[in-house]
mmCIF file of C-alpha atoms in Angstrom:
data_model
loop_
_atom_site.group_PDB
_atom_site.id
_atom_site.type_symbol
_atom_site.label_atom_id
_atom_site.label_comp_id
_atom_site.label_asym_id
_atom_site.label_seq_id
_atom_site.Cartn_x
_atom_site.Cartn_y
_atom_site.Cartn_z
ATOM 1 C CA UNK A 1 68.731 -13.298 7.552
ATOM 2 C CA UNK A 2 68.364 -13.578 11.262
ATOM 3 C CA UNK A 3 65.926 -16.247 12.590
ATOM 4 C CA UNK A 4 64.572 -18.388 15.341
ATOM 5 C CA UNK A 5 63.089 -22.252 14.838
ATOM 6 C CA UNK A 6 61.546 -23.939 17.442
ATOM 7 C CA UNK A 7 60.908 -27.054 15.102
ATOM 8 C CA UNK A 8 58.159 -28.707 17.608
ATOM 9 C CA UNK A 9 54.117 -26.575 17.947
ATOM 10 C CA UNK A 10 53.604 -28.765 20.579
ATOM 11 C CA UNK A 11 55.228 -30.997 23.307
ATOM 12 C CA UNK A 12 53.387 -33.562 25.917
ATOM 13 C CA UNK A 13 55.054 -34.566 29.104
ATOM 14 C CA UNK A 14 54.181 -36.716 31.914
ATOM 15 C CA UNK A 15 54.498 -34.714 35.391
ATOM 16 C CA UNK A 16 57.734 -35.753 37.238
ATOM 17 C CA UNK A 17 59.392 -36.544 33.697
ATOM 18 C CA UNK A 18 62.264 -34.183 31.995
ATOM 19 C CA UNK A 19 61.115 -31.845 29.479
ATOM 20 C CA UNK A 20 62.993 -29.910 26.341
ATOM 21 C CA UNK A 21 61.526 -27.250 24.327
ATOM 22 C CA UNK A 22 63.758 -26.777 20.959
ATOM 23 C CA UNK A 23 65.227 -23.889 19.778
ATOM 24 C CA UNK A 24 67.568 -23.113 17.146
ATOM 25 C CA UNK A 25 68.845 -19.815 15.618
ATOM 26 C CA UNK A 26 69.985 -17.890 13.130
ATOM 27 C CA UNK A 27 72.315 -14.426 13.205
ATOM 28 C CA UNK A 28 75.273 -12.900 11.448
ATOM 29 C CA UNK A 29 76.801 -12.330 14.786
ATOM 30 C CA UNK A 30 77.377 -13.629 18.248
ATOM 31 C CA UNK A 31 73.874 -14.015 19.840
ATOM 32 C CA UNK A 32 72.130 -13.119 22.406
ATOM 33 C CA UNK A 33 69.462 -15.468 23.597
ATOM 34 C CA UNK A 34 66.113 -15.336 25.673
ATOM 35 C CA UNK A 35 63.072 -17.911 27.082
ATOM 36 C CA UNK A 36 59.996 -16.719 27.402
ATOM 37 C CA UNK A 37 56.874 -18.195 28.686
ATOM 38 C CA UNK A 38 53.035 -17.063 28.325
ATOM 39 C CA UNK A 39 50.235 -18.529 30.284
ATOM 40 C CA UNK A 40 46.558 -18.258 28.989
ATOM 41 C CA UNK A 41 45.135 -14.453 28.646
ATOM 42 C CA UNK A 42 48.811 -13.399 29.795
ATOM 43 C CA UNK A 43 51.459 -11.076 29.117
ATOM 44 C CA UNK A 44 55.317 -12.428 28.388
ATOM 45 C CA UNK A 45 56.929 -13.489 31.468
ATOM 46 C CA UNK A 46 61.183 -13.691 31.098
ATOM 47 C CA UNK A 47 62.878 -17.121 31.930
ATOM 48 C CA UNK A 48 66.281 -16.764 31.258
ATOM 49 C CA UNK A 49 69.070 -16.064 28.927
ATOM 50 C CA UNK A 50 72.249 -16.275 27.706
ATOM 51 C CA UNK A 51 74.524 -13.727 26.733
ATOM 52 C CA UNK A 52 78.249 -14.847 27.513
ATOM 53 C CA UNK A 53 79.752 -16.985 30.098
ATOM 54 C CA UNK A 54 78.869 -20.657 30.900
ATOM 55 C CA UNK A 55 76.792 -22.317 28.470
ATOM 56 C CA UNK A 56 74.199 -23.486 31.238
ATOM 57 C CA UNK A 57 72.191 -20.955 32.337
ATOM 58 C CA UNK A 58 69.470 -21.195 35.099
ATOM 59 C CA UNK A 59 66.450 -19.527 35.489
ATOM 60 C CA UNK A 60 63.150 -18.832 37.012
ATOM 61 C CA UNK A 61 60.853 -22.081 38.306
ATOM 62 C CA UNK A 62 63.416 -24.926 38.263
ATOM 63 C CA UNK A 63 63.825 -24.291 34.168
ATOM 64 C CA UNK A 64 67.766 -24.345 33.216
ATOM 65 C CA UNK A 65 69.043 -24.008 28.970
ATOM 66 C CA UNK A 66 72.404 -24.804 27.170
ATOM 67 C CA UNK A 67 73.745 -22.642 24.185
ATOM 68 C CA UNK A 68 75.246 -24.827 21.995
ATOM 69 C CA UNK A 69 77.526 -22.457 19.406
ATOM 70 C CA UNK A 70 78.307 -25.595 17.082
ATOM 71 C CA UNK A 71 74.664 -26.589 16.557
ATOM 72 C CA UNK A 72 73.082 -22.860 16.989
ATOM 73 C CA UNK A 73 70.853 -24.399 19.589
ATOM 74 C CA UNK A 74 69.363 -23.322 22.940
ATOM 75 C CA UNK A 75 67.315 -25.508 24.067
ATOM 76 C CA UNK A 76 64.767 -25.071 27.380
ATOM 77 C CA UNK A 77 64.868 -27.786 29.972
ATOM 78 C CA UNK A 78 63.872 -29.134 33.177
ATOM 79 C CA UNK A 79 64.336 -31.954 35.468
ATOM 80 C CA UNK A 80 61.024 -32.930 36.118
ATOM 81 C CA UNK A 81 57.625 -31.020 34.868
ATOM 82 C CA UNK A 82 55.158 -29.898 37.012
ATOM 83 C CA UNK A 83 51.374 -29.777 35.315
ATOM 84 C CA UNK A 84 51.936 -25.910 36.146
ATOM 85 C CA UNK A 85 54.520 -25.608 33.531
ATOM 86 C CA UNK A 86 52.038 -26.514 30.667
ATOM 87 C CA UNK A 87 52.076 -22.807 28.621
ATOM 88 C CA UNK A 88 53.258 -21.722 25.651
ATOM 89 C CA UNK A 89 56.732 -21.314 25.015
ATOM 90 C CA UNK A 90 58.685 -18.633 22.921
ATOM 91 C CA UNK A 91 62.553 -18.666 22.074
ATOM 92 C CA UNK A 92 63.824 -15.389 21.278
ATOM 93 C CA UNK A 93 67.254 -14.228 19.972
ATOM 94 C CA UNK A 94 68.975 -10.407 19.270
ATOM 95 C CA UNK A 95 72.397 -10.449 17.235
ATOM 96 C CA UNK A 96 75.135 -8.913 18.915
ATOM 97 C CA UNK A 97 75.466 -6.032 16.635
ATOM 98 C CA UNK A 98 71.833 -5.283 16.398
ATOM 99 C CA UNK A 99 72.611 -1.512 18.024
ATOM 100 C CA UNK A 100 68.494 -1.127 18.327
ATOM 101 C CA UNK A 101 67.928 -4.287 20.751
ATOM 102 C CA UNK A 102 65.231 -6.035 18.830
ATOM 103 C CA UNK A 103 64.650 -9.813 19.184
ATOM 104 C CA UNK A 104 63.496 -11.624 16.875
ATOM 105 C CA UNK A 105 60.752 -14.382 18.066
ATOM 106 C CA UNK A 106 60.238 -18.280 17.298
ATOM 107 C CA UNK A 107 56.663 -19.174 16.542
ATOM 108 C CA UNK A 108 56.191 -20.483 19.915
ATOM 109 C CA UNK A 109 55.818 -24.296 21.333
ATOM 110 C CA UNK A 110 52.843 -25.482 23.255
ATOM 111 C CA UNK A 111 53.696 -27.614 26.745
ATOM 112 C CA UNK A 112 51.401 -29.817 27.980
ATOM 113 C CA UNK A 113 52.060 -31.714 31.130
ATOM 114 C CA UNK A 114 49.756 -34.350 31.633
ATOM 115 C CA UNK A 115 49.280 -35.870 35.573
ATOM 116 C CA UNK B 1 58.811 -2.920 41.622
ATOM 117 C CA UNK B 2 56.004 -2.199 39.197
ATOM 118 C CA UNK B 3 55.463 -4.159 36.160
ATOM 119 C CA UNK B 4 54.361 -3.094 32.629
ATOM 120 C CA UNK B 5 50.813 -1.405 32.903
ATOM 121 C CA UNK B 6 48.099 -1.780 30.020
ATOM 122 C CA UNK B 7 44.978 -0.625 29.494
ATOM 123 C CA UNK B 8 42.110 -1.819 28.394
ATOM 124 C CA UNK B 9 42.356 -5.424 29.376
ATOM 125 C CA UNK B 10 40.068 -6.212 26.126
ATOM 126 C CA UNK B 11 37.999 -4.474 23.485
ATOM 127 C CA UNK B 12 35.675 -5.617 21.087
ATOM 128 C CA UNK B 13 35.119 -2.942 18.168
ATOM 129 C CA UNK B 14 33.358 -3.104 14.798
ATOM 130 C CA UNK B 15 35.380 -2.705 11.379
ATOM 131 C CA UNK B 16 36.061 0.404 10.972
ATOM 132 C CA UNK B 17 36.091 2.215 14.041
ATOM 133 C CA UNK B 18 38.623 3.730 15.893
ATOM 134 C CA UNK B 19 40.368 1.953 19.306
ATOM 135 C CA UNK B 20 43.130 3.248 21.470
ATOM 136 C CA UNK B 21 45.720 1.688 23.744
ATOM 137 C CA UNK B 22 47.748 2.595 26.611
ATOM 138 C CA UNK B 23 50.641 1.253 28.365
ATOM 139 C CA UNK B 24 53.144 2.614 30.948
ATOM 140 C CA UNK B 25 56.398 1.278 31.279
ATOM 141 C CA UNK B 26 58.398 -0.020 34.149
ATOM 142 C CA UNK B 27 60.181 2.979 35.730
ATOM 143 C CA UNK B 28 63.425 4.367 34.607
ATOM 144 C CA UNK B 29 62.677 2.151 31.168
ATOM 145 C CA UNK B 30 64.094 4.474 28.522
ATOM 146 C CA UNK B 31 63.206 1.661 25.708
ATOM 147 C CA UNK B 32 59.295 1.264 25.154
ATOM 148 C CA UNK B 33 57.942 -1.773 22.096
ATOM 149 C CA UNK B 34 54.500 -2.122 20.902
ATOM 150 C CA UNK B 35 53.971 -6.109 19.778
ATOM 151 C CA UNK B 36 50.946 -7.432 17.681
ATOM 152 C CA UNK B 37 50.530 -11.054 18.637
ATOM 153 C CA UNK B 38 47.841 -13.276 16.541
ATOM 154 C CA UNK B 39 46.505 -16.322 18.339
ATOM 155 C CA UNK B 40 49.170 -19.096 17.544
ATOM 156 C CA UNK B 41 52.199 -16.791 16.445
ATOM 157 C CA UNK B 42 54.684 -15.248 18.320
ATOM 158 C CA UNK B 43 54.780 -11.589 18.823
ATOM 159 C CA UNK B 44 55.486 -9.342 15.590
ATOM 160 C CA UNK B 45 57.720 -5.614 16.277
ATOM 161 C CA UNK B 46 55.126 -2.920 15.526
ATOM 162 C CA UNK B 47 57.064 0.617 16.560
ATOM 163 C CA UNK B 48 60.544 0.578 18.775
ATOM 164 C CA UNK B 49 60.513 4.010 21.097
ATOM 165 C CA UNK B 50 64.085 5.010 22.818
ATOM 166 C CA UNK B 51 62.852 8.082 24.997
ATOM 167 C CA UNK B 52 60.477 9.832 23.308
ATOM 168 C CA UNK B 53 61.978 9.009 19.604
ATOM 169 C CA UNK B 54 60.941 6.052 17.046
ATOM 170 C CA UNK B 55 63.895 3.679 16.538
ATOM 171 C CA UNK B 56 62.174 1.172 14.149
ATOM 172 C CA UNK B 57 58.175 1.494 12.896
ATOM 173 C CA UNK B 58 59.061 -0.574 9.676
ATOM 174 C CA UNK B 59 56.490 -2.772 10.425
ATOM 175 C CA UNK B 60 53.301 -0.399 11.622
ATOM 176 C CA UNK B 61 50.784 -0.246 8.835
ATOM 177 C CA UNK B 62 50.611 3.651 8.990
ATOM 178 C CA UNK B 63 47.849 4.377 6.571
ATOM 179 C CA UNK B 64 45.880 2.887 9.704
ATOM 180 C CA UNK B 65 48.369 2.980 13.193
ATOM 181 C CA UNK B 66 49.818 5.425 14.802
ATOM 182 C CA UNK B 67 52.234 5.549 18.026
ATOM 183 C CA UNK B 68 53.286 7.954 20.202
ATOM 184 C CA UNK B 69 55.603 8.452 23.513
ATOM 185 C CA UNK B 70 54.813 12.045 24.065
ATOM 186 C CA UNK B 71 56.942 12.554 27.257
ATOM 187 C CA UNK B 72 59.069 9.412 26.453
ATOM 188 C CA UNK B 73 57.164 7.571 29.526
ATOM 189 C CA UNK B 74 53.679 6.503 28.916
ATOM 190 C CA UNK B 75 52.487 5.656 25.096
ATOM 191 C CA UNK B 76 49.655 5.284 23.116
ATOM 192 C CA UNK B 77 48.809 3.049 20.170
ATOM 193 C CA UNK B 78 45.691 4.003 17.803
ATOM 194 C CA UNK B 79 44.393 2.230 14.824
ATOM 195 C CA UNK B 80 42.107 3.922 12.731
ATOM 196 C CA UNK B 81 40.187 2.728 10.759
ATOM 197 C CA UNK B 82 40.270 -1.030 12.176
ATOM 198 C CA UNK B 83 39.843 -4.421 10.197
ATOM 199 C CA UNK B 84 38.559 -7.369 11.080
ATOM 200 C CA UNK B 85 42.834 -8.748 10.307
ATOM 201 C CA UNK B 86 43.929 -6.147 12.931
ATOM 202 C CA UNK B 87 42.282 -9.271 15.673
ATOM 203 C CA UNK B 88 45.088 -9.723 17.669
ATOM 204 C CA UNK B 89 46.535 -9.250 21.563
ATOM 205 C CA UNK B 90 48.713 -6.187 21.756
ATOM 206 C CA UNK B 91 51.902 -6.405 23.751
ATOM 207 C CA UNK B 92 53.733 -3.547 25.447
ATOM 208 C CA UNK B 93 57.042 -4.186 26.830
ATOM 209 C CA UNK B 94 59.712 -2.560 27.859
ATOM 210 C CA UNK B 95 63.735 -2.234 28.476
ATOM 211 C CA UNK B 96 66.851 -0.855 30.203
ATOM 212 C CA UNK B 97 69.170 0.350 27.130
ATOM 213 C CA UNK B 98 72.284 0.080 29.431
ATOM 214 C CA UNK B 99 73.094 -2.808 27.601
ATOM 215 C CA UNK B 100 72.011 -5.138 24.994
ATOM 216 C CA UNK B 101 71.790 -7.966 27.033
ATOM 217 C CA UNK B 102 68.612 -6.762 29.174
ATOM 218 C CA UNK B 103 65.772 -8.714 28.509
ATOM 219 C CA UNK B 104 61.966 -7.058 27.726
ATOM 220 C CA UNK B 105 59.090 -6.689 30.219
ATOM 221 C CA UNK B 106 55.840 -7.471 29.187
ATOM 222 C CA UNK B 107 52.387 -6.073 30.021
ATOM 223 C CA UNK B 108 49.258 -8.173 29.880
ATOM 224 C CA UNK B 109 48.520 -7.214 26.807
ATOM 225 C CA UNK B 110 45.115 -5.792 25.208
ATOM 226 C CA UNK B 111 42.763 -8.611 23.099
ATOM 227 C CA UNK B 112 41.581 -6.621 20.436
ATOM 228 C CA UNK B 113 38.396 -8.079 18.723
ATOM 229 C CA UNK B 114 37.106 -6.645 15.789
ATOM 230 C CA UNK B 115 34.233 -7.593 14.355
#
């Protein structure tokens, strides 16, 4: 069965310190994966994905992931966190040979950057 | 460009009565997902439209929802009658189908309070 971890509910970072969210996967096929991020009384806002290619991708605000085929992982980073990053976090992943384009959602991880 | 469009913002109804929702994609989106999302959870597949045809509803309780994409643009979501479970923020989002790597756009969802 297809499936998305994202082992941590919550994660607390000191501003100006590196941050990783967790994510691993599950799929019968090659995946495709996607970040999202949701701030308070908002809708889903797209960070980035991977679908082939390098295994670093980069995306919107400074945040940057790495697909890791051996360990099924795609993990969300960034250099240094800015207290504007705290939100909640969602991993997402679609199998390759899903032909109706669904993802299938982790549970989500809270950020909190603390000043 | 203009993003995913919802409407109402929020609604508080009693158990039992009826409650509508509206959402119009981004332009040119052939692929149209309603998404119930409980406080805490990540978002949960409730009806897939490509154009104006259902690709997935195995998840819409449909002794009590119903979806439709009339014109295979704008699209409605009803629930009738509601229960105090169906609490949640609805999520409409939407996607290019020229390839399976395109990522969803999200509206701002509807909290739904029932009470």
């Amino acid at each position: 069965a297809q499936s998305v971890a994202q082992p941590e509910d919550q994660v607390n970072v000191a501003e100006g310190n590196p941050l990783t969210v967790k994510c691993t996967y599950s799929v019968s096929g090659n995946p495709y994966l996607f970040w999202y991020v949701q701030y308070p009384n908002r809708g889903l806002q797209f960070l980035l994905k991977y679908i082939t290619g390098d295994n670093l991708v980069k995306g919107s605000y400074g945040f940057e992931a790495e697909f890791n085929k051996s360990q099924t992982s795609f993990h969300l980073k960034k250099p240094s966190a800015l207290v504007s990053d705290s939100a909640l976090y969602f991993c997402a992943v679609r199998d390759i040979e899903d032909s109706n384009y669904q993802l299938i959602w982790g549970a989500g991880t809270k950020l909190i950057i603390k000043p | 460009e203009a993003g995913v469009a919802q409407s109402p913002r929020y609604k508080i109804i009693e158990k039992r009565q009826s409650v509508a929702f509206w959402c119009n994609p981004i332009s040119g989106h052939a692929t149209l997902y309603w998404y119930q999302q409980i406080l805490g959870q990540g978002p949960k597949l409730l009806i897939q439209f490509q154009n104006n045809g259902v690709v997935d509803d195995s998840q819409l309780p449909k002794d009590r929802f119903s979806a439709e994409r009339l014109k295979g643009v704008d699209s409605t979501l009803k629930i009738q009658p509601a229960k105090l479970e169906d609490s949640a923020v609805y999520l409409c989002a939407s996607s290019s189908t020229s390839g399976r790597g395109y990522e969803q756009y999200f509206g701002p969802g509807t909290r739904l309070t029932v009470t």
